[in-house]
Coordinates of C-alpha atoms in Angstrom, one line a residue:
M22 CA -22.5 -14.9 71.6
S23 CA -23.9 -18.5 71.5
D24 CA -28.1 -16.8 71.5
A25 CA -28.8 -14.9 68.4
L26 CA -29.9 -11.1 69.0
K27 CA -31.1 -8.8 67.1
H28 CA -30.1 -5.8 68.5
E29 CA -28.1 -2.3 67.8
C30 CA -27.5 -0.4 64.8
G31 CA -25.0 1.5 63.0
I32 CA -24.6 5.3 62.0
A33 CA -21.9 7.1 59.8
L34 CA -21.8 10.1 58.7
I35 CA -19.9 12.2 56.6
R36 CA -19.4 16.0 55.9
L37 CA -16.9 17.1 53.0
L38 CA -15.5 20.7 53.8
K39 CA -14.0 21.1 50.8
P40 CA -15.4 21.9 47.0
L41 CA -15.1 18.1 45.3
D42 CA -12.8 18.8 43.2
Y43 CA -10.2 19.0 45.9
Y44 CA -11.0 15.6 46.6
K45 CA -10.6 14.5 42.9
E46 CA -7.4 16.4 43.3
K47 CA -5.5 15.4 46.1
Y48 CA -7.3 11.3 46.2
G49 CA -8.0 11.2 42.5
S50 CA -11.4 10.7 42.7
A51 CA -14.8 13.0 43.2
F52 CA -16.1 10.0 44.6
Y53 CA -13.8 9.9 48.0
G54 CA -17.1 10.6 49.8
V55 CA -19.3 7.5 48.6
N56 CA -16.0 5.4 49.1
K57 CA -15.5 6.5 52.6
M58 CA -19.0 5.9 53.5
Y59 CA -18.7 1.9 51.6
L60 CA -15.7 1.3 54.5
M61 CA -17.6 3.1 57.3
M62 CA -20.9 1.2 57.1
E63 CA -18.4 -2.3 56.1
K64 CA -16.6 -1.9 59.3
Q65 CA -19.4 -1.5 61.1
H66 CA -21.6 -4.3 59.6
N67 CA -21.2 -6.4 62.9
R68 CA -24.1 -3.9 64.1
G69 CA -26.7 -4.7 62.1
Q70 CA -26.8 -7.2 59.0
D71 CA -30.5 -7.5 57.9
G72 CA -30.8 -4.3 56.2
A73 CA -28.6 -0.7 55.5
G74 CA -29.4 2.9 54.0
F75 CA -27.5 5.9 52.3
A76 CA -28.6 9.2 51.7
S77 CA -26.4 12.1 50.5
I78 CA -27.1 16.4 49.2
K79 CA -25.5 18.2 47.1
L80 CA -24.7 21.8 48.2
D81 CA -25.9 24.5 46.3
T82 CA -27.7 23.1 43.5
A83 CA -30.0 25.0 41.3
P84 CA -33.7 25.1 41.5
G85 CA -34.6 21.5 39.3
E86 CA -31.3 20.0 40.0
R87 CA -31.8 16.6 42.6
Y88 CA -29.8 17.0 45.1
I89 CA -31.1 14.7 47.9
S90 CA -30.5 11.0 46.7
R91 CA -31.1 8.0 49.1
V92 CA -30.7 3.7 48.5
R93 CA -31.8 0.7 51.3
S94 CA -31.7 -3.1 50.5
I95 CA -32.8 -5.9 52.5
A96 CA -30.8 -8.5 50.8
Q97 CA -28.9 -10.8 52.1
Q98 CA -25.6 -8.5 52.2
P99 CA -27.4 -5.2 51.9
I100 CA -24.4 -3.0 52.3
Q101 CA -22.6 -4.8 49.6
D102 CA -26.4 -4.7 47.2
I103 CA -26.6 -0.9 48.2
F104 CA -22.8 0.3 46.8
A105 CA -23.2 -2.5 44.0
Q106 CA -26.5 -0.5 42.9
I107 CA -24.4 3.1 43.6
N108 CA -21.4 1.6 41.7
E109 CA -23.8 0.4 38.5
R110 CA -25.5 3.8 38.4
I111 CA -22.4 5.6 38.6
N112 CA -20.8 3.7 35.9
K113 CA -23.8 3.7 33.7
E114 CA -23.7 7.8 33.9
L115 CA -20.0 7.4 32.7
T116 CA -20.2 5.1 30.2
E117 CA -23.1 6.8 28.5
H118 CA -21.4 10.5 28.7
P119 CA -17.8 10.2 28.5
E120 CA -17.4 13.8 29.1
Y121 CA -18.3 13.3 32.7
A122 CA -15.2 11.5 33.5
D123 CA -12.8 14.9 34.3
D124 CA -15.5 17.2 35.0
V125 CA -16.2 17.5 38.5
E126 CA -18.5 19.9 38.1
L127 CA -20.8 17.9 35.4
Q128 CA -20.7 14.9 37.6
K129 CA -21.9 16.5 40.4
K130 CA -24.7 17.8 38.6
N131 CA -25.8 14.5 36.9
I132 CA -24.4 12.0 38.8
P133 CA -26.3 10.8 41.7
Y134 CA -25.1 9.8 45.3
I135 CA -21.8 12.2 45.1
G136 CA -22.5 15.0 47.5
E137 CA -21.1 16.6 49.9
L138 CA -23.0 15.2 53.0
L139 CA -23.5 11.9 53.4
L140 CA -25.5 9.7 56.1
G141 CA -24.9 5.6 56.2
H142 CA -27.0 3.1 58.3
V143 CA -26.9 -0.8 59.2
R144 CA -29.5 -2.1 61.2
Y145 CA -31.2 -5.5 62.4
G146 CA -34.6 -6.2 62.2
T147 CA -36.7 -6.0 65.2
Y148 CA -40.7 -6.2 66.0
G149 CA -40.6 -9.3 63.4
K150 CA -40.5 -6.2 60.6
N151 CA -37.8 -6.6 58.0
S152 CA -39.4 -4.4 55.2
V153 CA -37.2 -2.3 53.0
E154 CA -39.6 0.7 54.4
S155 CA -38.6 -0.1 58.0
V156 CA -34.9 0.7 56.6
H157 CA -33.0 4.0 57.5
P158 CA -32.4 6.6 57.0
F159 CA -36.1 8.1 56.6
L160 CA -37.0 10.7 54.4
R161 CA -39.3 13.9 55.2
Q162 CA -39.8 15.6 51.8
N163 CA -40.9 19.4 51.2
N164 CA -40.4 21.6 48.2
W165 CA -38.7 23.9 50.9
M166 CA -35.2 23.2 50.8
H167 CA -34.6 24.0 54.4
R168 CA -37.8 21.7 55.3
N169 CA -36.0 18.7 54.1
L170 CA -35.1 16.1 57.0
I171 CA -33.2 12.6 56.6
L172 CA -33.1 10.8 59.4
A173 CA -31.3 7.5 60.9
G174 CA -30.1 6.2 64.7
N175 CA -29.6 3.9 66.8
F176 CA -32.2 4.5 69.2
N177 CA -35.1 3.0 71.2
M178 CA -38.0 4.9 72.4
T179 CA -39.6 3.8 75.6
N180 CA -42.2 6.6 75.8
V181 CA -43.4 6.2 71.4
N182 CA -47.1 6.3 72.8
E183 CA -46.7 9.6 74.4
L184 CA -44.7 11.0 72.1
F185 CA -47.5 9.9 69.4
E186 CA -50.1 11.5 71.6
G187 CA -48.3 14.7 71.7
L188 CA -48.0 15.1 67.6
V189 CA -51.7 13.9 66.8
K190 CA -52.6 16.9 69.8
I191 CA -50.9 19.3 67.9
G192 CA -52.9 18.0 64.6
Q193 CA -50.4 15.5 63.3
H194 CA -51.5 12.8 61.9
P195 CA -48.7 10.1 61.6
K196 CA -48.8 7.4 58.9
E197 CA -47.4 4.9 61.7
K198 CA -46.3 4.8 65.6
A199 CA -42.8 3.8 64.3
D200 CA -40.6 5.7 66.7
T201 CA -38.9 6.7 63.9
V202 CA -41.4 8.1 62.3
T203 CA -42.7 9.7 65.4
I204 CA -39.3 10.8 66.2
M205 CA -38.6 12.0 62.4
E206 CA -42.2 14.0 62.8
K207 CA -41.5 15.7 65.9
I208 CA -38.1 16.9 64.8
G209 CA -39.7 18.0 61.5
H210 CA -42.7 19.6 63.1
F211 CA -39.9 21.9 65.2
L212 CA -38.2 22.5 62.0
D213 CA -41.1 23.8 59.8
D214 CA -41.7 26.0 62.8
A215 CA -38.5 27.5 62.4
V216 CA -38.2 27.6 59.0
A217 CA -42.0 29.8 59.2
K218 CA -40.4 32.2 62.0
K219 CA -37.8 32.8 59.9
Y220 CA -39.0 34.0 57.3
K221 CA -41.8 36.2 58.7
Q222 CA -38.5 37.8 60.2
L223 CA -37.0 38.2 57.1
K224 CA -39.7 39.5 55.3
N225 CA -40.2 41.9 57.8
E226 CA -36.8 43.0 57.1
G227 CA -37.0 43.6 53.8
Y228 CA -36.1 41.1 51.9
N229 CA -38.3 39.0 49.1
K230 CA -39.4 35.7 48.7
N231 CA -36.2 34.4 46.9
E232 CA -33.7 36.0 49.1
C233 CA -35.0 34.5 52.0
S234 CA -33.9 31.1 51.4
P235 CA -30.4 31.2 51.7
L236 CA -30.6 33.7 55.1
I237 CA -32.9 30.8 56.3
A238 CA -30.3 28.6 55.4
D239 CA -27.7 30.5 57.5
R240 CA -30.0 31.5 60.3
L241 CA -31.8 28.3 61.5
N242 CA -30.7 27.5 64.9
V243 CA -30.5 23.5 64.5
A244 CA -29.4 23.2 68.5
K245 CA -33.2 25.0 69.1
I246 CA -34.9 22.7 66.9
L247 CA -33.0 20.0 68.6
K248 CA -33.8 21.3 72.7
R249 CA -37.3 21.6 71.6
S250 CA -38.0 18.0 69.7
A251 CA -36.4 16.5 72.5
K252 CA -37.4 17.2 75.5
D253 CA -39.7 14.7 75.9
W254 CA -37.8 11.6 74.4
D255 CA -36.8 8.7 76.8
G256 CA -34.9 6.1 75.4
G257 CA -31.1 5.4 74.4
Y258 CA -30.1 7.0 71.4
A259 CA -27.6 8.3 68.9
M260 CA -29.8 10.4 66.0
A261 CA -28.6 11.2 62.7
G262 CA -30.1 13.8 60.5
L263 CA -29.2 16.4 57.4
L264 CA -31.2 19.1 56.6
G265 CA -31.6 19.8 52.7
H266 CA -30.1 22.5 52.4
G267 CA -26.9 21.1 54.1
D268 CA -26.9 21.3 58.0
S269 CA -26.5 18.4 59.7
F270 CA -26.4 16.7 63.5
V271 CA -25.7 13.8 65.8
L272 CA -27.4 14.0 69.1
R273 CA -26.8 11.2 71.5
D274 CA -28.9 10.8 74.6
P275 CA -28.5 12.5 78.0
S276 CA -27.5 9.2 80.0
G277 CA -25.1 8.2 77.1
I278 CA -26.5 5.1 76.4
R279 CA -26.2 4.6 72.8
P280 CA -22.4 5.4 71.8
A281 CA -20.9 8.3 69.1
Y282 CA -17.9 9.3 68.0
Y283 CA -16.1 11.9 65.9
Y284 CA -13.1 13.2 64.1
Q285 CA -12.3 16.7 62.7
D286 CA -9.7 18.1 60.6
D287 CA -9.7 20.8 57.6
E288 CA -11.2 18.4 55.0
I289 CA -14.2 16.3 56.1
V290 CA -16.1 16.2 59.5
V291 CA -16.9 12.5 60.1
V292 CA -19.3 10.9 62.8
A293 CA -19.7 7.0 63.7
S294 CA -20.9 4.6 66.3
E295 CA -17.4 3.2 66.9
R296 CA -14.0 4.8 67.3
P297 CA -12.3 1.9 65.4
V298 CA -14.3 2.2 62.4
I299 CA -13.2 6.0 62.6
Q300 CA -9.3 5.1 63.2
T301 CA -9.1 2.6 60.5
V302 CA -11.2 4.4 57.5
F303 CA -9.3 7.9 57.7
N304 CA -6.1 6.5 59.4
V305 CA -6.3 9.0 62.4
E306 CA -5.3 8.1 66.3
F307 CA -7.4 7.0 69.2
D308 CA -6.8 10.4 70.6
A309 CA -8.3 12.0 67.3
V310 CA -11.2 10.7 67.5
Q311 CA -13.4 11.9 70.2
E312 CA -16.5 10.9 72.2
L313 CA -20.0 12.9 71.8
P314 CA -20.7 14.1 75.3
P315 CA -24.2 12.5 76.3
G316 CA -27.3 15.1 75.8
H317 CA -25.0 16.8 73.2
A318 CA -25.4 17.2 69.3
I319 CA -22.2 17.7 67.0
I320 CA -23.9 20.4 64.4
T321 CA -22.1 21.2 60.8
K322 CA -23.6 24.2 59.2
K323 CA -24.0 24.0 55.6
S324 CA -21.4 26.7 55.8
G325 CA -19.0 24.3 56.7
E326 CA -19.0 25.8 61.0
T327 CA -19.3 22.7 63.0
A328 CA -19.5 22.8 67.0
I329 CA -20.7 20.5 69.8
K330 CA -23.9 21.9 71.6
K331 CA -25.8 21.2 74.7
I332 CA -28.8 19.7 73.5
L333 CA -30.3 18.1 77.4
E334 CA -28.7 18.4 80.5
P335 CA -26.5 15.6 80.9
L336 CA -27.8 12.5 83.8
E337 CA -25.7 10.5 85.2
R338 CA -23.7 8.7 82.9
K339 CA -24.6 5.2 82.0
A340 CA -23.4 4.0 78.8
C341 CA -24.2 0.2 77.8
S342 CA -21.5 -1.6 78.9
F343 CA -23.0 -4.7 76.9
E344 CA -21.7 -2.7 74.3
R345 CA -17.9 -3.1 75.5
I346 CA -19.2 -6.9 76.2
Y347 CA -20.6 -8.0 72.4
F348 CA -21.7 -5.3 70.4
S349 CA -18.8 -3.1 69.7
R350 CA -16.0 -4.0 67.5
G351 CA -13.3 -5.7 69.9
S352 CA -10.7 -3.9 67.6
D353 CA -10.7 -0.7 70.0
A354 CA -8.1 -0.3 72.0
E355 CA -9.8 0.3 75.4
I356 CA -12.7 -2.0 74.6
Y357 CA -9.8 -5.1 73.8
Q358 CA -8.4 -4.2 76.9
E359 CA -11.7 -4.2 78.9
R360 CA -12.5 -7.4 77.6
K361 CA -9.3 -9.2 78.4
K362 CA -10.1 -7.6 82.0
L363 CA -12.8 -9.1 82.0
G364 CA -11.7 -12.4 81.4
K365 CA -8.8 -12.1 83.7
L366 CA -11.4 -11.3 86.9
L367 CA -13.5 -14.2 86.3
M368 CA -10.3 -16.6 86.8
P369 CA -10.1 -17.3 90.4
K370 CA -13.4 -18.5 90.2
V371 CA -12.5 -20.8 87.4
L372 CA -10.0 -22.1 89.5
E373 CA -11.8 -23.0 92.4
A374 CA -14.6 -24.5 90.2
I375 CA -11.4 -27.4 88.9
D376 CA -10.4 -28.0 92.4
Y377 CA -7.5 -26.0 91.2
D378 CA -6.5 -28.8 89.0
T379 CA -4.7 -27.2 86.1
K380 CA -3.1 -30.3 84.8
N381 CA -6.1 -31.9 84.0
S382 CA -8.0 -29.3 82.6
V383 CA -8.4 -28.2 79.0
F384 CA -9.6 -24.6 78.3
S385 CA -11.4 -22.6 74.9
Y386 CA -14.1 -20.5 74.0
I387 CA -17.0 -20.3 72.2
P388 CA -16.5 -18.2 68.9
N389 CA -15.6 -15.6 68.1
T390 CA -16.4 -12.4 70.3
A391 CA -15.4 -14.0 73.7
E392 CA -12.1 -14.5 72.6
T393 CA -10.5 -11.5 73.8
S394 CA -12.1 -12.4 77.1
F395 CA -10.2 -16.0 76.6
F396 CA -7.0 -14.6 76.4
G397 CA -7.1 -12.3 79.2
M398 CA -8.3 -15.1 81.2
I399 CA -5.5 -17.7 80.5
E400 CA -2.8 -14.5 81.2
T401 CA -4.6 -14.9 84.9
L402 CA -3.7 -18.6 84.3
E403 CA 0.0 -18.4 83.3
D404 CA 0.3 -16.3 86.3
H405 CA -1.2 -18.8 88.6
L406 CA 0.9 -21.1 86.7
N407 CA 4.1 -19.4 87.5
K408 CA 3.6 -18.8 91.2
K409 CA 2.9 -22.4 91.2
K410 CA 6.3 -23.5 89.6
T411 CA 8.3 -20.8 91.2
K412 CA 7.1 -21.8 95.2
A413 CA 7.8 -25.8 93.6
I414 CA 11.4 -24.5 93.4
L415 CA 11.9 -23.0 96.0
E416 CA 10.5 -25.6 98.4
G417 CA 13.3 -27.9 96.5
N418 CA 15.9 -25.8 98.1
G419 CA 18.7 -26.0 95.3
G420 CA 18.3 -29.9 95.5
L421 CA 16.1 -30.7 92.8
S422 CA 17.4 -32.2 89.5
A423 CA 17.5 -30.7 86.3
D424 CA 14.9 -33.2 85.0
K425 CA 12.6 -32.1 88.1
V426 CA 13.1 -28.7 87.2
T427 CA 12.3 -29.3 83.6
Q428 CA 9.7 -30.9 84.5
I429 CA 8.2 -28.0 87.1
L430 CA 8.4 -25.8 84.4
S431 CA 6.9 -27.7 81.1
E432 CA 3.5 -27.2 82.7
R433 CA 1.5 -24.5 80.8
P434 CA -2.5 -23.8 80.2
R435 CA -3.7 -26.7 77.6
I436 CA -5.5 -24.2 75.3
E437 CA -7.3 -26.2 72.6
K438 CA -9.9 -24.9 70.2
I439 CA -13.1 -27.2 71.2
A440 CA -16.3 -25.1 69.8
I441 CA -16.3 -24.7 66.0
K442 CA -19.1 -22.6 64.2
D443 CA -20.2 -24.5 61.5
V444 CA -23.7 -23.2 60.2
K445 CA -25.8 -20.2 60.3
L446 CA -29.3 -20.9 61.5
R447 CA -31.7 -19.3 59.0
T448 CA -34.8 -18.0 60.1
F449 CA -37.0 -19.5 57.4
I450 CA -37.4 -23.0 59.1
T451 CA -40.1 -22.6 61.1
E452 CA -41.0 -26.0 61.7
D453 CA -39.6 -26.6 65.2
S454 CA -38.4 -30.2 64.3
S455 CA -36.6 -28.6 61.8
R456 CA -35.0 -26.0 63.2
D457 CA -33.9 -27.9 66.6
D458 CA -32.1 -30.1 64.4
L459 CA -30.6 -27.3 62.7
V460 CA -29.6 -25.5 66.0
A461 CA -28.1 -28.9 67.4
H462 CA -25.7 -28.9 64.5
V463 CA -24.7 -24.8 64.4
Y464 CA -21.6 -25.8 66.3
D465 CA -19.0 -28.5 65.9
V466 CA -16.4 -29.9 68.3
T467 CA -12.9 -31.0 68.2
Y468 CA -12.6 -35.1 69.2
G469 CA -9.4 -36.3 70.3
V470 CA -8.0 -33.6 73.0
I471 CA -10.4 -34.6 75.8
K472 CA -9.8 -37.3 78.3
P473 CA -12.1 -38.8 80.8
T474 CA -10.2 -37.1 83.3
D475 CA -10.0 -34.1 82.2
N476 CA -12.2 -30.7 83.3
L477 CA -13.6 -28.4 80.4
V478 CA -13.7 -25.2 80.8
I479 CA -15.3 -23.0 78.1
I480 CA -16.1 -18.6 77.8
D481 CA -18.7 -17.3 76.5
D482 CA -19.2 -13.5 76.3
S483 CA -22.6 -13.6 77.8
I484 CA -25.3 -16.5 78.2
V485 CA -29.0 -14.6 77.0
R486 CA -31.8 -17.3 76.9
G487 CA -29.4 -20.8 76.7
T488 CA -31.1 -22.1 73.4
T489 CA -28.1 -22.3 71.8
L490 CA -25.8 -23.8 74.8
K491 CA -29.1 -26.5 75.4
K492 CA -29.9 -27.3 72.2
S493 CA -26.3 -27.6 70.7
I494 CA -23.2 -26.7 72.3
I495 CA -23.3 -28.7 76.1
K496 CA -24.4 -31.2 74.0
M497 CA -21.6 -31.5 71.4
M498 CA -19.2 -31.1 74.8
D499 CA -20.7 -34.2 76.2
R500 CA -20.4 -36.0 73.3
L501 CA -16.2 -35.5 74.3
H502 CA -16.9 -37.2 78.2
P503 CA -14.8 -35.0 80.1
K504 CA -14.9 -35.5 83.7
K505 CA -16.5 -31.4 84.2
I506 CA -18.0 -29.1 81.7
V507 CA -17.8 -25.2 83.5
V508 CA -19.2 -23.0 80.9
V509 CA -18.2 -19.3 81.7
S510 CA -19.8 -16.2 80.9
S511 CA -17.8 -12.9 81.1
A512 CA -21.1 -10.9 81.2
P513 CA -22.7 -11.2 84.5
Q514 CA -26.5 -12.8 85.0
I515 CA -28.8 -11.2 82.2
R516 CA -32.1 -11.0 84.3
Y517 CA -34.1 -7.6 83.0
P518 CA -35.5 -6.7 79.3
D519 CA -33.6 -4.0 77.5
C520 CA -35.9 -1.3 76.1
Y521 CA -33.0 1.0 74.8
G522 CA -32.1 -0.9 71.4
I523 CA -31.1 -4.4 71.8
D524 CA -34.2 -7.2 71.2
M525 CA -35.1 -8.2 74.5
A526 CA -38.5 -7.4 75.5
R527 CA -39.6 -10.9 77.2
L528 CA -38.5 -11.8 80.7
E529 CA -39.5 -15.3 80.2
D530 CA -37.1 -15.8 77.8
L531 CA -34.0 -15.1 79.5
I532 CA -32.4 -18.2 81.5
A533 CA -31.8 -16.0 84.2
F534 CA -35.6 -15.5 85.0
R535 CA -36.3 -18.9 84.3
A536 CA -34.1 -20.0 86.8
M537 CA -35.2 -18.1 89.4
L538 CA -38.8 -19.3 88.9
E539 CA -37.3 -22.7 89.1
L540 CA -35.9 -21.8 92.8
L541 CA -39.1 -20.0 93.9
K542 CA -41.0 -23.3 92.8
E543 CA -38.6 -25.5 94.6
N544 CA -38.5 -23.2 97.9
N545 CA -41.9 -22.8 98.0
K546 CA -41.9 -19.2 97.6
Y547 CA -43.8 -19.3 94.1
H548 CA -47.0 -17.1 95.8
L549 CA -44.3 -14.1 95.2
I550 CA -44.9 -14.3 91.7
K551 CA -48.5 -12.9 92.5
E552 CA -47.5 -10.3 95.2
V553 CA -45.2 -8.8 92.8
Y554 CA -48.1 -9.2 89.7
T555 CA -50.3 -7.1 91.8
K556 CA -48.0 -4.5 93.1
C557 CA -47.0 -3.9 89.0
I558 CA -50.5 -3.6 88.6
A559 CA -50.9 -0.9 91.3
Q560 CA -48.2 1.2 89.1
V561 CA -50.0 0.8 85.7
H562 CA -51.5 4.5 85.9
L563 CA -48.9 5.8 87.7
E564 CA -46.1 8.7 85.8
D565 CA -43.1 6.8 84.7
K566 CA -40.9 8.4 87.5
E567 CA -43.2 7.1 90.2
V568 CA -42.5 3.4 89.1
R569 CA -40.4 0.9 90.7
N570 CA -39.1 -2.0 89.5
F571 CA -40.7 -5.0 91.5
V572 CA -39.4 -7.8 89.7
K573 CA -36.3 -7.1 91.7
E574 CA -37.7 -8.5 94.9
L575 CA -37.7 -11.9 93.3
Y576 CA -34.1 -12.4 92.4
S577 CA -33.1 -11.0 95.9
Q578 CA -34.6 -14.3 97.3
F579 CA -31.8 -16.2 96.2
T580 CA -27.9 -15.3 95.8
A581 CA -26.4 -15.4 92.3
E582 CA -24.8 -18.4 92.9
Q583 CA -27.9 -20.3 93.8
I584 CA -29.3 -19.1 89.9
S585 CA -26.0 -19.5 88.4
D586 CA -26.5 -23.6 89.7
K587 CA -29.9 -23.1 88.4
I588 CA -28.6 -21.9 85.0
A589 CA -26.5 -25.0 84.8
V590 CA -29.3 -28.0 85.6
L591 CA -31.3 -25.6 83.2
I592 CA -29.1 -25.3 80.0
C593 CA -28.8 -29.5 79.8
D594 CA -31.4 -31.7 78.7
T595 CA -31.5 -35.3 79.8
S596 CA -29.0 -36.9 77.5
V597 CA -25.8 -34.8 79.0
K598 CA -23.8 -37.0 81.4
T599 CA -21.9 -34.6 82.0
E600 CA -21.2 -32.7 85.5
V601 CA -22.3 -28.9 84.5
K602 CA -21.3 -26.2 86.4
A603 CA -21.9 -22.3 85.8
I604 CA -20.3 -19.2 86.0
F605 CA -21.0 -15.7 85.7
Q606 CA -19.5 -12.1 85.8
T607 CA -20.2 -10.3 89.3
I608 CA -21.6 -6.7 88.8
E609 CA -18.6 -5.7 90.8
N610 CA -16.0 -6.9 88.6
L611 CA -18.1 -5.7 85.6
H612 CA -17.7 -2.4 86.8
L613 CA -14.0 -2.8 87.5
A614 CA -13.5 -3.8 84.0
C615 CA -15.3 -1.1 82.4
P616 CA -15.1 1.7 84.4
K617 CA -16.5 4.0 81.6
N618 CA -19.7 2.0 81.3
L619 CA -21.8 1.8 83.9
G620 CA -24.6 1.0 82.2
D621 CA -26.0 -2.1 84.0
W622 CA -29.8 -2.5 83.8
Y623 CA -30.0 -5.5 82.4
F624 CA -28.1 -7.4 85.1
T625 CA -29.7 -5.3 88.0
G626 CA -32.7 -3.5 86.9
N627 CA -31.6 -0.4 87.5
Y628 CA -32.6 1.3 84.4
P629 CA -31.3 4.9 83.4
T630 CA -34.5 6.6 82.3
P631 CA -37.4 6.3 83.8
G632 CA -39.4 5.0 80.7
G633 CA -37.4 1.5 81.7
N634 CA -39.2 1.0 85.1
R635 CA -42.2 0.8 83.1
V636 CA -40.9 -1.6 80.4
V637 CA -40.0 -3.9 83.0
N638 CA -43.4 -3.9 84.8
K639 CA -45.4 -4.0 82.0
A640 CA -43.1 -7.2 80.9
F641 CA -43.4 -9.1 84.3
I642 CA -47.4 -8.3 83.7
N643 CA -47.0 -9.7 80.3
F644 CA -45.3 -12.8 81.8
Y645 CA -48.3 -13.3 84.6
E646 CA -51.0 -12.9 82.4
G647 CA -49.6 -15.3 79.4
N648 CA -49.5 -12.2 77.1
N649 CA -47.0 -12.6 74.1
A650 CA -46.9 -8.6 73.1
R651 CA -44.0 -7.3 73.5
A652 CA -43.3 -4.2 76.6
Y653 CA -42.5 -1.9 74.4

């Protein structure tokens, strides 16, 4: 993606089902879990590079022994920083206490981070915050082992204000409104309540205080706690939690918006945001890794008993299609094929845009996530050329010379690596002039392969704001002096803000929205802006389920092609001399390519939860009023 987005997060949970000395005996190290967690987090670094966190719990420790460890970082390479700290501490203990080297019991007792239950998290900072206090996992501490809660997630709640007020009504005083804190305190409230009830029940059964503790751990109903906690949540989430005594859970939202996959055998239970991470790190087959069903939680008790429990009634499945287009690792078997198909389905429009002049067209992609869609596009182009060659040979009726047949067969797609990503823009540059100059040189181009008679076709996975296209890529392509530049997006036009984990909060940041505004002005329809604003204002006090997305009415004034043509104008500044054409994926073809992930609210405005309509409503009000605030 040429436009940088702050988005998403990645979670990783490992529960070791055997004693630590089992892993020492079989794999040569009691640090097996820590090593695997490092790999899982590193394999998900695509989901977050602004911060990372790790937490572990030791099972069955004696009173007075530390059983929870946590480390978080916002260093430039946070995953490496975390595990450098962990390794430094482990090596220090082993150096100072050589007697620990072959004694797993002493290692577990005296060295932090070595536990049976581990939770990792990678994140991108949103809301302008990226302090270490904002990094997951969050920790809710208590002297009662069962009431300790560690929480990390890939999520965003649309109704955090209502959830916050709910906590205030039950007498809590949350320290901030951030949705992570709010969610943690919500779960914590019902966890406290459940522990208190179990304690009272056990006392009535005749157990003394000391005897109650292990029995509470055994009897605690995690599924019930989650049901009570999550009933009012509105958002997309994959929520992972550890309880101090050793229970764990990962809960997925009922629409399946955010992803979660799990694998279980007799040694481990493991959960991650992406399937290939588990496949690679644990060397298991595709079919062995299961997708956590929407509205369900995978719960592992301290005993090791693991079950998939329905927590919320599943809704219509609206798993995020943007995951497939851009966020997730392309090494996933399904995602790889889906991205190729996205490229294949675009090729008919591309051929039309270049007047089927394949001899005088060069095809390339914007690195790196568009590469797979590019492969699909080229496969379709090769099919087109093969049909063209076959027709030419057949029309010769056997009278073609060998040289002529060779000439016909020699035509192949002209593929070149045109765009080269050269520099990562650093956010510490605040002066507009400095930033603009740097953005203009984020990409470089390959010279000498484009002729003035050539079309240049270049595919990106998506076009969100169009900033990098305008300030860098189109300008650089224009220096090559092609006859025509065709910019292709494997995703449809991104028209609406997201509110489930991707940092697209403002309508006016989206180039499709700006293109639509220009068309309204040009067609004397800009008065519709005020009409839609009035409709949005009239909905402010309605319940979320009653709110409608009236911004759709503005887009409906124009065809997708009209908006694409206007985007092509907006991504060029006055210095660009070459004709530029923009082609976007259709919604229908998106669904054909990604049939299991039909969440398309960025493109259609069809939000899977009621809170989504309130967010787009607020975003439009903010735009109209010139308010720079976020819509969620």
